[in-house]
CSV table of C-alpha atoms in Angstrom, one decimal:
chain,number,residue,atom,x,y,z
A,266,MET,CA,0.0,0.0,0.0
A,267,SER,CA,1.4,3.5,-1.0
A,268,HIS,CA,2.0,5.8,1.9
A,269,THR,CA,0.5,8.9,0.4
A,270,LEU,CA,-2.2,9.8,-2.2
A,271,ASP,CA,-0.8,10.9,-5.7
A,272,ASP,CA,-1.8,14.2,-7.4
A,273,SER,CA,-4.5,12.5,-9.5
A,274,ALA,CA,-6.2,11.2,-6.3
A,275,TRP,CA,-6.1,14.6,-4.6
A,276,ASP,CA,-7.6,16.1,-7.8
A,277,LEU,CA,-10.3,13.7,-7.8
A,278,LEU,CA,-11.2,14.0,-4.1
A,279,PHE,CA,-10.6,17.6,-3.4
A,280,ARG,CA,-8.7,19.9,-5.9
A,281,GLN,CA,-10.8,19.4,-9.0
A,282,ALA,CA,-13.9,18.2,-7.4
A,283,ARG,CA,-16.9,20.5,-7.3
A,284,SER,CA,-20.4,20.5,-6.0
A,285,HIS,CA,-22.6,20.0,-9.0
A,286,ASN,CA,-26.1,21.6,-9.8
A,287,ARG,CA,-26.8,20.1,-13.3
A,288,TRP,CA,-26.6,16.5,-14.2
A,289,LEU,CA,-25.7,14.5,-17.4
A,290,ASP,CA,-28.4,12.1,-18.7
A,291,LYS,CA,-26.3,9.2,-17.5
A,292,PRO,CA,-27.6,6.7,-14.9
A,293,VAL,CA,-25.7,5.5,-11.9
A,294,ALA,CA,-25.1,1.7,-12.0
A,295,PRO,CA,-27.2,0.2,-9.1
A,296,GLU,CA,-24.2,-1.9,-8.0
A,297,LEU,CA,-22.1,1.4,-7.5
A,298,LEU,CA,-24.5,2.2,-4.5
A,299,ALA,CA,-23.5,-1.0,-2.8
A,300,GLU,CA,-19.8,-0.5,-3.5
A,301,LEU,CA,-20.2,3.1,-2.2
A,302,TYR,CA,-21.7,1.8,1.1
A,303,GLU,CA,-19.0,-0.9,1.5
A,304,LEU,CA,-16.4,1.9,1.5
A,305,MET,CA,-18.1,4.6,3.5
A,306,LYS,CA,-19.0,2.2,6.2
A,307,LEU,CA,-15.4,1.7,7.1
A,308,GLY,CA,-14.8,5.3,8.1
A,309,PRO,CA,-14.5,5.9,11.9
A,310,THR,CA,-17.6,6.7,14.2
A,311,SER,CA,-17.8,7.0,17.9
A,312,ALA,CA,-17.8,3.6,19.5
A,313,ASN,CA,-18.3,2.3,15.9
A,314,GLY,CA,-21.9,3.3,16.4
A,315,SER,CA,-22.5,3.9,12.6
A,316,PRO,CA,-25.7,6.0,13.0
A,317,ALA,CA,-26.1,7.0,9.3
A,318,ARG,CA,-29.1,5.4,7.4
A,319,PRO,CA,-28.6,6.3,3.7
A,320,VAL,CA,-31.8,6.2,1.7
A,321,PHE,CA,-31.0,6.2,-2.0
A,322,VAL,CA,-33.9,7.8,-4.0
A,323,CYS,CA,-33.6,6.5,-7.5
A,324,SER,CA,-37.0,5.6,-8.9
A,325,ALA,CA,-39.2,8.1,-10.7
A,326,GLY,CA,-42.0,7.5,-8.2
A,327,ALA,CA,-39.8,8.2,-5.2
A,328,LYS,CA,-38.2,11.2,-6.9
A,329,ALA,CA,-41.8,12.6,-7.5
A,330,ARG,CA,-42.5,12.4,-3.8
A,331,LEU,CA,-39.1,14.0,-2.9
A,332,VAL,CA,-39.0,17.0,-5.4
A,333,PRO,CA,-41.9,19.0,-3.8
A,334,LEU,CA,-40.3,18.7,-0.3
A,335,MET,CA,-37.2,20.4,-1.5
A,336,SER,CA,-36.6,24.2,-1.4
A,337,PRO,CA,-37.6,25.8,-4.7
A,338,GLY,CA,-34.0,26.3,-5.7
A,339,ASN,CA,-33.2,22.6,-5.1
A,340,ARG,CA,-36.2,21.1,-7.0
A,341,ASP,CA,-34.7,21.0,-10.5
A,342,LYS,CA,-31.5,19.7,-9.2
A,343,VAL,CA,-33.3,16.7,-7.5
A,344,ALA,CA,-35.5,16.1,-10.5
A,345,GLN,CA,-32.5,16.0,-12.9
A,346,ALA,CA,-30.0,14.0,-10.7
A,347,PRO,CA,-30.0,10.2,-11.2
A,348,VAL,CA,-29.8,9.5,-7.5
A,349,SER,CA,-30.6,11.6,-4.4
A,350,VAL,CA,-29.3,10.1,-1.2
A,351,LEU,CA,-31.1,11.1,2.0
A,352,ILE,CA,-28.5,10.9,4.8
A,353,GLY,CA,-30.6,9.8,7.8
A,354,TYR,CA,-29.5,9.2,11.4
A,355,ASP,CA,-30.8,6.7,13.9
A,356,ARG,CA,-31.3,8.2,17.3
A,357,GLY,CA,-31.6,4.8,18.6
A,358,PHE,CA,-28.2,3.8,17.1
A,359,PHE,CA,-27.0,2.6,20.5
A,360,GLU,CA,-29.3,-0.5,20.4
A,361,GLN,CA,-26.9,-1.9,17.8
A,362,LEU,CA,-23.8,-1.4,20.0
A,363,PRO,CA,-23.9,-4.9,21.3
A,364,GLN,CA,-23.3,-6.0,17.7
A,365,LEU,CA,-21.1,-3.2,16.6
A,366,PHE,CA,-18.9,-2.7,19.9
A,367,PRO,CA,-19.1,-6.2,21.2
A,368,HIS,CA,-16.2,-6.1,23.6
A,369,ASN,CA,-18.0,-3.6,25.9
A,370,PRO,CA,-21.6,-4.6,26.7
A,371,ALA,CA,-22.1,-1.4,28.8
A,372,ALA,CA,-21.4,0.9,25.8
A,373,ARG,CA,-25.1,1.5,25.1
A,374,GLU,CA,-26.0,2.7,28.6
A,375,PRO,CA,-24.9,6.3,28.5
A,376,PHE,CA,-26.9,6.8,25.4
A,377,ALA,CA,-29.8,4.9,26.6
A,378,ALA,CA,-29.9,7.1,29.8
A,379,ASN,CA,-29.4,10.5,27.9
A,380,ALA,CA,-31.5,11.3,24.8
A,381,ALA,CA,-29.6,14.6,24.3
A,382,LEU,CA,-26.2,12.7,24.1
A,383,ALA,CA,-27.7,10.2,21.8
A,384,GLU,CA,-29.0,12.8,19.5
A,385,ALA,CA,-25.8,14.9,19.4
A,386,THR,CA,-23.7,11.7,18.8
A,387,ALA,CA,-26.0,10.4,16.1
A,388,PHE,CA,-26.1,13.8,14.4
A,389,ARG,CA,-22.3,14.3,14.5
A,390,ASN,CA,-21.4,10.9,13.4
A,391,SER,CA,-23.9,10.6,10.6
A,392,SER,CA,-22.5,13.9,9.3
A,393,LEU,CA,-18.9,12.3,9.4
A,394,GLN,CA,-20.4,9.4,7.6
A,395,GLY,CA,-22.2,11.7,5.0
A,396,ALA,CA,-18.7,13.2,4.4
A,397,TYR,CA,-17.2,9.7,4.0
A,398,LEU,CA,-20.0,9.0,1.5
A,399,MET,CA,-19.3,12.1,-0.6
A,400,LEU,CA,-15.6,11.6,-0.8
A,401,ALA,CA,-16.0,7.7,-1.6
A,402,ALA,CA,-18.5,8.7,-4.3
A,403,ARG,CA,-15.9,11.0,-5.8
A,404,GLY,CA,-13.3,8.3,-5.6
A,405,LEU,CA,-15.7,6.0,-7.6
A,406,GLY,CA,-16.1,8.7,-10.3
A,407,LEU,CA,-19.4,10.1,-9.2
A,408,ASP,CA,-20.0,13.8,-8.6
A,409,CYS,CA,-21.9,15.1,-5.5
A,410,GLY,CA,-24.3,17.9,-5.0
A,411,PRO,CA,-25.1,18.2,-1.2
A,412,MET,CA,-28.1,20.3,-0.1
A,413,SER,CA,-29.6,21.3,3.3
A,414,GLY,CA,-32.6,23.3,1.9
A,415,PHE,CA,-35.8,21.1,2.2
A,416,ASP,CA,-38.7,20.5,4.5
A,417,ALA,CA,-37.2,18.1,7.0
A,418,ALA,CA,-40.3,17.3,8.9
A,419,ALA,CA,-42.0,16.3,5.6
A,420,VAL,CA,-38.9,14.2,4.5
A,421,ASN,CA,-39.0,12.5,7.9
A,422,THR,CA,-42.7,11.6,7.6
A,423,GLN,CA,-42.5,10.4,3.9
A,424,PHE,CA,-39.1,8.7,3.9
A,425,PHE,CA,-38.1,7.6,7.3
A,426,GLY,CA,-41.3,6.3,8.8
A,427,GLU,CA,-42.2,3.1,10.6
A,428,ASP,CA,-42.5,1.4,7.2
A,429,GLN,CA,-38.9,2.0,6.2
A,430,PHE,CA,-37.2,1.5,9.6
A,431,PRO,CA,-39.6,-0.3,11.9
A,432,GLY,CA,-38.9,0.3,15.5
A,433,HIS,CA,-36.3,3.0,14.9
A,434,GLN,CA,-36.3,6.7,15.2
A,435,VAL,CA,-34.7,7.9,12.0
A,436,LEU,CA,-34.4,11.6,11.0
A,437,VAL,CA,-32.9,13.3,7.9
A,438,ASN,CA,-29.5,15.1,8.4
A,439,PHE,CA,-28.9,16.3,4.8
A,440,ILE,CA,-29.6,15.3,1.1
A,441,CYS,CA,-26.9,14.7,-1.6
A,442,ASN,CA,-27.5,14.3,-5.3
A,443,LEU,CA,-25.2,11.8,-6.9
A,444,GLY,CA,-24.5,11.4,-10.7
A,445,TYR,CA,-22.3,12.6,-13.4
A,446,GLY,CA,-22.1,16.3,-13.2
A,447,ASP,CA,-22.6,18.7,-16.0
A,448,ALA,CA,-19.6,21.1,-15.8
A,449,SER,CA,-21.5,23.7,-17.7
A,450,GLY,CA,-23.7,24.4,-14.6
A,451,LEU,CA,-20.7,25.3,-12.4
A,452,PHE,CA,-19.9,28.7,-11.1
A,453,PRO,CA,-16.2,29.5,-10.4
A,454,ARG,CA,-15.1,28.0,-6.9
A,455,HIS,CA,-15.8,30.2,-4.0
A,456,PRO,CA,-12.8,31.4,-1.9
A,457,ARG,CA,-11.9,29.6,1.3
A,458,LEU,CA,-10.6,31.0,4.7
A,459,PRO,CA,-6.8,31.2,4.8
A,460,PHE,CA,-5.0,29.1,7.4
A,461,ASP,CA,-4.5,31.9,9.8
A,462,ALA,CA,-8.1,33.0,9.8
A,463,ALA,CA,-9.5,29.4,10.4
A,464,CYS,CA,-6.8,27.6,12.4
A,465,ARG,CA,-4.6,28.0,15.4
A,466,VAL,CA,-1.4,26.1,16.4
A,467,LEU,CA,-0.7,25.9,20.1
B,464,MET,CA,-6.9,13.3,-13.8
B,465,SER,CA,-7.9,9.6,-13.3
B,466,HIS,CA,-11.6,8.8,-13.0
B,467,THR,CA,-11.5,6.6,-10.0
B,468,LEU,CA,-9.2,5.8,-7.1
B,469,ASP,CA,-7.0,2.7,-7.3
B,470,ASP,CA,-6.7,0.0,-4.8
B,471,SER,CA,-3.9,1.5,-2.9
B,472,ALA,CA,-5.8,4.8,-2.4
B,473,TRP,CA,-8.8,2.9,-1.1
B,474,ASP,CA,-6.5,1.0,1.2
B,475,LEU,CA,-5.0,4.2,2.6
B,476,LEU,CA,-8.2,6.0,3.1
B,477,PHE,CA,-10.6,3.3,4.2
B,478,ARG,CA,-9.8,-0.3,3.8
B,479,GLN,CA,-6.5,-0.6,5.7
B,480,ALA,CA,-6.9,2.6,7.8
B,481,ARG,CA,-7.6,2.2,11.4
B,482,SER,CA,-8.4,4.6,14.4
B,483,HIS,CA,-5.2,4.6,16.5
B,484,ASN,CA,-4.8,4.4,20.2
B,485,ARG,CA,-0.9,4.3,20.6
B,486,TRP,CA,1.6,6.5,18.7
B,487,LEU,CA,5.1,6.1,17.5
B,488,ASP,CA,7.6,8.6,18.8
B,489,LYS,CA,7.8,10.3,15.4
B,490,PRO,CA,6.9,14.0,15.1
B,491,VAL,CA,4.5,15.5,12.6
B,492,ALA,CA,6.2,18.0,10.4
B,493,PRO,CA,4.6,21.4,11.0
B,494,GLU,CA,4.3,22.2,7.3
B,495,LEU,CA,2.0,19.1,7.1
B,496,LEU,CA,-0.6,20.8,9.2
B,497,ALA,CA,-0.8,23.7,6.6
B,498,GLU,CA,-0.8,21.2,3.8
B,499,LEU,CA,-3.6,19.4,5.6
B,500,TYR,CA,-5.7,22.4,5.9
B,501,GLU,CA,-5.2,23.5,2.3
B,502,LEU,CA,-6.8,20.2,1.2
B,503,MET,CA,-9.6,19.9,3.8
B,504,LYS,CA,-10.8,23.4,3.2
B,505,LEU,CA,-11.8,22.4,-0.4
B,506,GLY,CA,-14.5,20.0,0.8
B,507,PRO,CA,-18.1,21.1,0.4
B,508,THR,CA,-20.0,23.1,3.2
B,509,SER,CA,-23.5,24.6,3.2
B,510,ALA,CA,-23.2,28.0,1.3
B,511,ASN,CA,-19.4,27.5,1.6
B,512,GLY,CA,-19.9,28.6,5.2
B,513,SER,CA,-16.7,26.8,6.3
B,514,PRO,CA,-17.5,26.9,10.1
B,515,ALA,CA,-14.7,24.6,11.3
B,516,ARG,CA,-11.9,26.1,13.4
B,517,PRO,CA,-9.2,23.5,13.8
B,518,VAL,CA,-6.9,24.1,16.8
B,519,PHE,CA,-3.7,22.1,16.6
B,520,VAL,CA,-2.4,21.2,20.0
B,521,CYS,CA,1.3,20.5,19.5
B,522,SER,CA,3.4,22.1,22.2
B,523,ALA,CA,4.1,20.4,25.6
B,524,GLY,CA,2.5,23.2,27.4
B,525,ALA,CA,-0.7,23.1,25.5
B,526,LYS,CA,-0.8,19.4,25.7
B,527,ALA,CA,-0.4,19.6,29.5
B,528,ARG,CA,-3.5,21.8,29.7
B,529,LEU,CA,-5.5,19.5,27.4
B,530,VAL,CA,-4.7,16.0,29.0
B,531,PRO,CA,-6.6,16.6,32.3
B,532,LEU,CA,-9.8,17.7,30.3
B,533,MET,CA,-10.0,14.4,28.5
B,534,SER,CA,-11.9,11.4,29.8
B,535,PRO,CA,-9.6,9.1,31.7
B,536,GLY,CA,-9.4,6.5,29.0
B,537,ASN,CA,-8.3,9.3,26.4
B,538,ARG,CA,-5.6,11.0,28.6
B,539,ASP,CA,-2.7,8.7,27.7
B,540,LYS,CA,-3.7,8.8,24.0
B,541,VAL,CA,-3.5,12.6,24.0
B,542,ALA,CA,-0.4,12.7,26.0
B,543,GLN,CA,1.5,10.4,23.5
B,544,ALA,CA,0.1,11.7,20.3
B,545,PRO,CA,2.4,14.2,18.5
B,546,VAL,CA,-0.7,16.3,17.6
B,547,SER,CA,-4.3,16.6,19.0
B,548,VAL,CA,-6.5,18.7,16.8
B,549,LEU,CA,-9.6,20.2,18.4
B,550,ILE,CA,-12.2,20.6,15.7
B,551,GLY,CA,-14.1,23.7,16.7
B,552,TYR,CA,-17.1,25.3,15.1
B,553,ASP,CA,-17.9,29.0,14.9
B,554,ARG,CA,-21.6,29.7,15.6
B,555,GLY,CA,-21.1,33.1,14.0
B,556,PHE,CA,-19.7,31.6,10.8
B,557,PHE,CA,-22.4,33.5,8.8
B,558,GLU,CA,-20.6,36.7,9.4
B,559,GLN,CA,-17.9,35.5,6.9
B,560,LEU,CA,-20.5,34.7,4.1
B,561,PRO,CA,-20.0,38.0,2.3
B,562,GLN,CA,-16.4,36.9,1.9
B,563,LEU,CA,-17.2,33.2,1.3
B,564,PHE,CA,-20.4,33.4,-0.7
B,565,PRO,CA,-20.0,36.8,-2.4
B,566,HIS,CA,-22.7,36.5,-5.1
B,567,ASN,CA,-25.5,36.4,-2.6
B,568,PRO,CA,-25.2,39.3,-0.1
B,569,ALA,CA,-28.4,38.1,1.6
B,570,ALA,CA,-27.1,34.7,2.5
B,571,ARG,CA,-26.2,35.6,6.1
B,572,GLU,CA,-29.7,36.8,7.0
B,573,PRO,CA,-31.4,33.5,7.6
B,574,PHE,CA,-28.7,32.4,10.1
B,575,ALA,CA,-28.3,35.8,11.7
B,576,ALA,CA,-32.1,35.7,12.4
B,577,ASN,CA,-32.2,32.1,13.7
B,578,ALA,CA,-29.6,30.9,16.3
B,579,ALA,CA,-30.9,27.4,16.3
B,580,LEU,CA,-30.4,27.2,12.5
B,581,ALA,CA,-26.9,28.8,12.7
B,582,GLU,CA,-25.9,26.3,15.5
B,583,ALA,CA,-27.2,23.2,13.6
B,584,THR,CA,-25.5,24.4,10.4
B,585,ALA,CA,-22.2,25.1,12.1
B,586,PHE,CA,-22.3,21.7,14.0
B,587,ARG,CA,-23.2,19.7,10.8
B,588,ASN,CA,-20.8,21.4,8.5
B,589,SER,CA,-17.9,21.4,10.9
B,590,SER,CA,-18.4,17.6,11.3
B,591,LEU,CA,-18.3,17.2,7.6
B,592,GLN,CA,-15.0,19.2,7.7
B,593,GLY,CA,-13.7,17.1,10.5
B,594,ALA,CA,-14.2,14.0,8.2
B,595,TYR,CA,-12.4,15.8,5.4
B,596,LEU,CA,-9.6,16.5,7.8
B,597,MET,CA,-9.2,12.8,8.9
B,598,LEU,CA,-9.3,11.5,5.3
B,599,ALA,CA,-6.9,14.2,4.1
B,600,ALA,CA,-4.7,13.3,6.9
B,601,ARG,CA,-4.7,9.6,6.0
B,602,GLY,CA,-3.9,10.5,2.4
B,603,LEU,CA,-0.9,12.6,3.7
B,604,GLY,CA,0.4,9.4,5.4
B,605,LEU,CA,-0.8,10.3,9.0
B,606,ASP,CA,-3.0,8.2,11.2
B,607,CYS,CA,-6.1,9.5,13.0
B,608,GLY,CA,-7.5,8.8,16.4
B,609,PRO,CA,-10.9,10.6,16.9
B,610,MET,CA,-12.4,11.0,20.4
B,611,SER,CA,-15.5,12.6,21.9
B,612,GLY,CA,-14.9,11.8,25.5
B,613,PHE,CA,-13.8,15.1,27.1
B,614,ASP,CA,-15.0,18.0,29.2
B,615,ALA,CA,-16.4,20.1,26.4
B,616,ALA,CA,-17.2,23.2,28.7
B,617,ALA,CA,-13.6,23.2,29.9
B,618,VAL,CA,-12.1,22.8,26.4
B,619,ASN,CA,-14.3,25.7,25.3
B,620,THR,CA,-13.0,27.9,28.1
B,621,GLN,CA,-9.3,27.0,27.8
B,622,PHE,CA,-9.0,26.7,24.1
B,623,PHE,CA,-11.7,28.6,22.2
B,624,GLY,CA,-11.9,31.8,24.3
B,625,GLU,CA,-11.9,35.4,23.4
B,626,ASP,CA,-8.1,35.3,23.3
B,627,GLN,CA,-7.9,32.7,20.5
B,628,PHE,CA,-11.0,33.7,18.4
B,629,PRO,CA,-11.7,37.4,19.4
B,630,GLY,CA,-15.4,38.4,18.8
B,631,HIS,CA,-16.3,34.8,17.8
B,632,GLN,CA,-18.4,32.1,19.5
B,633,VAL,CA,-16.4,29.0,18.8
B,634,LEU,CA,-17.2,25.7,20.6
B,635,VAL,CA,-15.5,22.3,20.3
B,636,ASN,CA,-17.1,19.6,18.3
B,637,PHE,CA,-14.7,16.6,18.6
B,638,ILE,CA,-11.0,16.0,19.1
B,639,CYS,CA,-8.7,13.9,16.9
B,640,ASN,CA,-5.1,12.7,17.6
B,641,LEU,CA,-2.8,12.9,14.6
B,642,GLY,CA,0.6,11.1,14.1
B,643,TYR,CA,2.1,7.8,13.1
B,644,GLY,CA,0.1,5.0,14.8
B,645,ASP,CA,1.7,2.1,16.7
B,646,ALA,CA,-0.2,-0.9,15.1
B,647,SER,CA,0.6,-3.0,18.2
B,648,GLY,CA,-2.1,-0.9,20.0
B,649,LEU,CA,-4.8,-1.9,17.6
B,650,PHE,CA,-7.7,-4.3,18.3
B,651,PRO,CA,-9.3,-6.3,15.5
B,652,ARG,CA,-11.7,-4.1,13.3
B,653,HIS,CA,-15.2,-4.0,14.6
B,654,PRO,CA,-18.0,-5.3,12.4
B,655,ARG,CA,-20.1,-2.8,10.3
B,656,LEU,CA,-23.9,-2.9,9.5
B,657,PRO,CA,-24.6,-4.8,6.2
B,658,PHE,CA,-26.1,-2.7,3.4
B,659,ASP,CA,-29.5,-4.0,4.0
B,660,ALA,CA,-29.6,-3.1,7.7
B,661,ALA,CA,-28.3,0.5,7.2
B,662,CYS,CA,-29.5,1.5,3.7
B,663,ARG,CA,-32.7,1.6,1.6
B,664,VAL,CA,-33.1,2.0,-2.1
B,665,LEU,CA,-36.4,3.5,-3.3
């Protein structure tokens, strides 16, 4: 195994990658979604809790239910993208800890006793997993278009109900389009904060 | 630019990478921290808001202030790691939007008017940026050891005060050790949820 990434990998993951708004009429192979999950699932989460619950919205019927729940500026993007993944998080993720963190049978207790801790942990770690998903998607040759403008309560009701995850309390964190981006829809990259504005070294 | 990552890159980022508990006595070159930030800053955030404020704790003096604020099980890890980065988030990140999202002068308003929205957005997006930091660190040949067991109120007071980020409300999200891991301190990798348990395809 090489010890660092090469320039082409950095370009693919960060330097040349952009958030896309328009999408080529090119489908995402279904097996790519499984491949994507098999990679993203390996990224670290607190006590291996793995709270993310990705819902891949692919079919025309499911897309038609999702589009009107998006903010007006995001509706065309979702309608056009081959896949929109809803990054959900399971507030009851700790019920899986006996399976996911088997050496410590007491690991679930602090979360079971403290709903605010469980919520913050699920939200933080599902966000980490959403980032793993986006970078893994880029590494598989896909483009991403993350969005947080949508009616979260309606998305929860329609896509994370008892029929999808029986017995679990799953809520949406953010939504990300996946596909092959149409670069003609890109604006120039926005500036980032310089090191000295964002970071400190102590 | 290549269109997908190769096996050695997947190994480095996900497949062979592990969260480390023990660290080799090998320093992290200071210029690597700047290189790390220049990569992680390129990952997507909502409205390019870039709320993460990484504080790299490197010196013996700063480490000595941090160690007692960690949970007992994390103290030796922090004491031994060459660098512990505190991933902070700026609840007032929207004040930078005129610089970071210049085409829409009104972008700051929804956040300025709604503290809960600003908090959730800063927490979610600084978590994404923390994941970008960890994967970029792995790509640069470093190992990571993320932790969420510490006295957050004390870390906020000691490391994110008015002296470090004047005029800003910066709070800690999570902490990650960086360095060169000692593989003798690893346990076998924990299991992950299978695709059908975590994901849905609609």
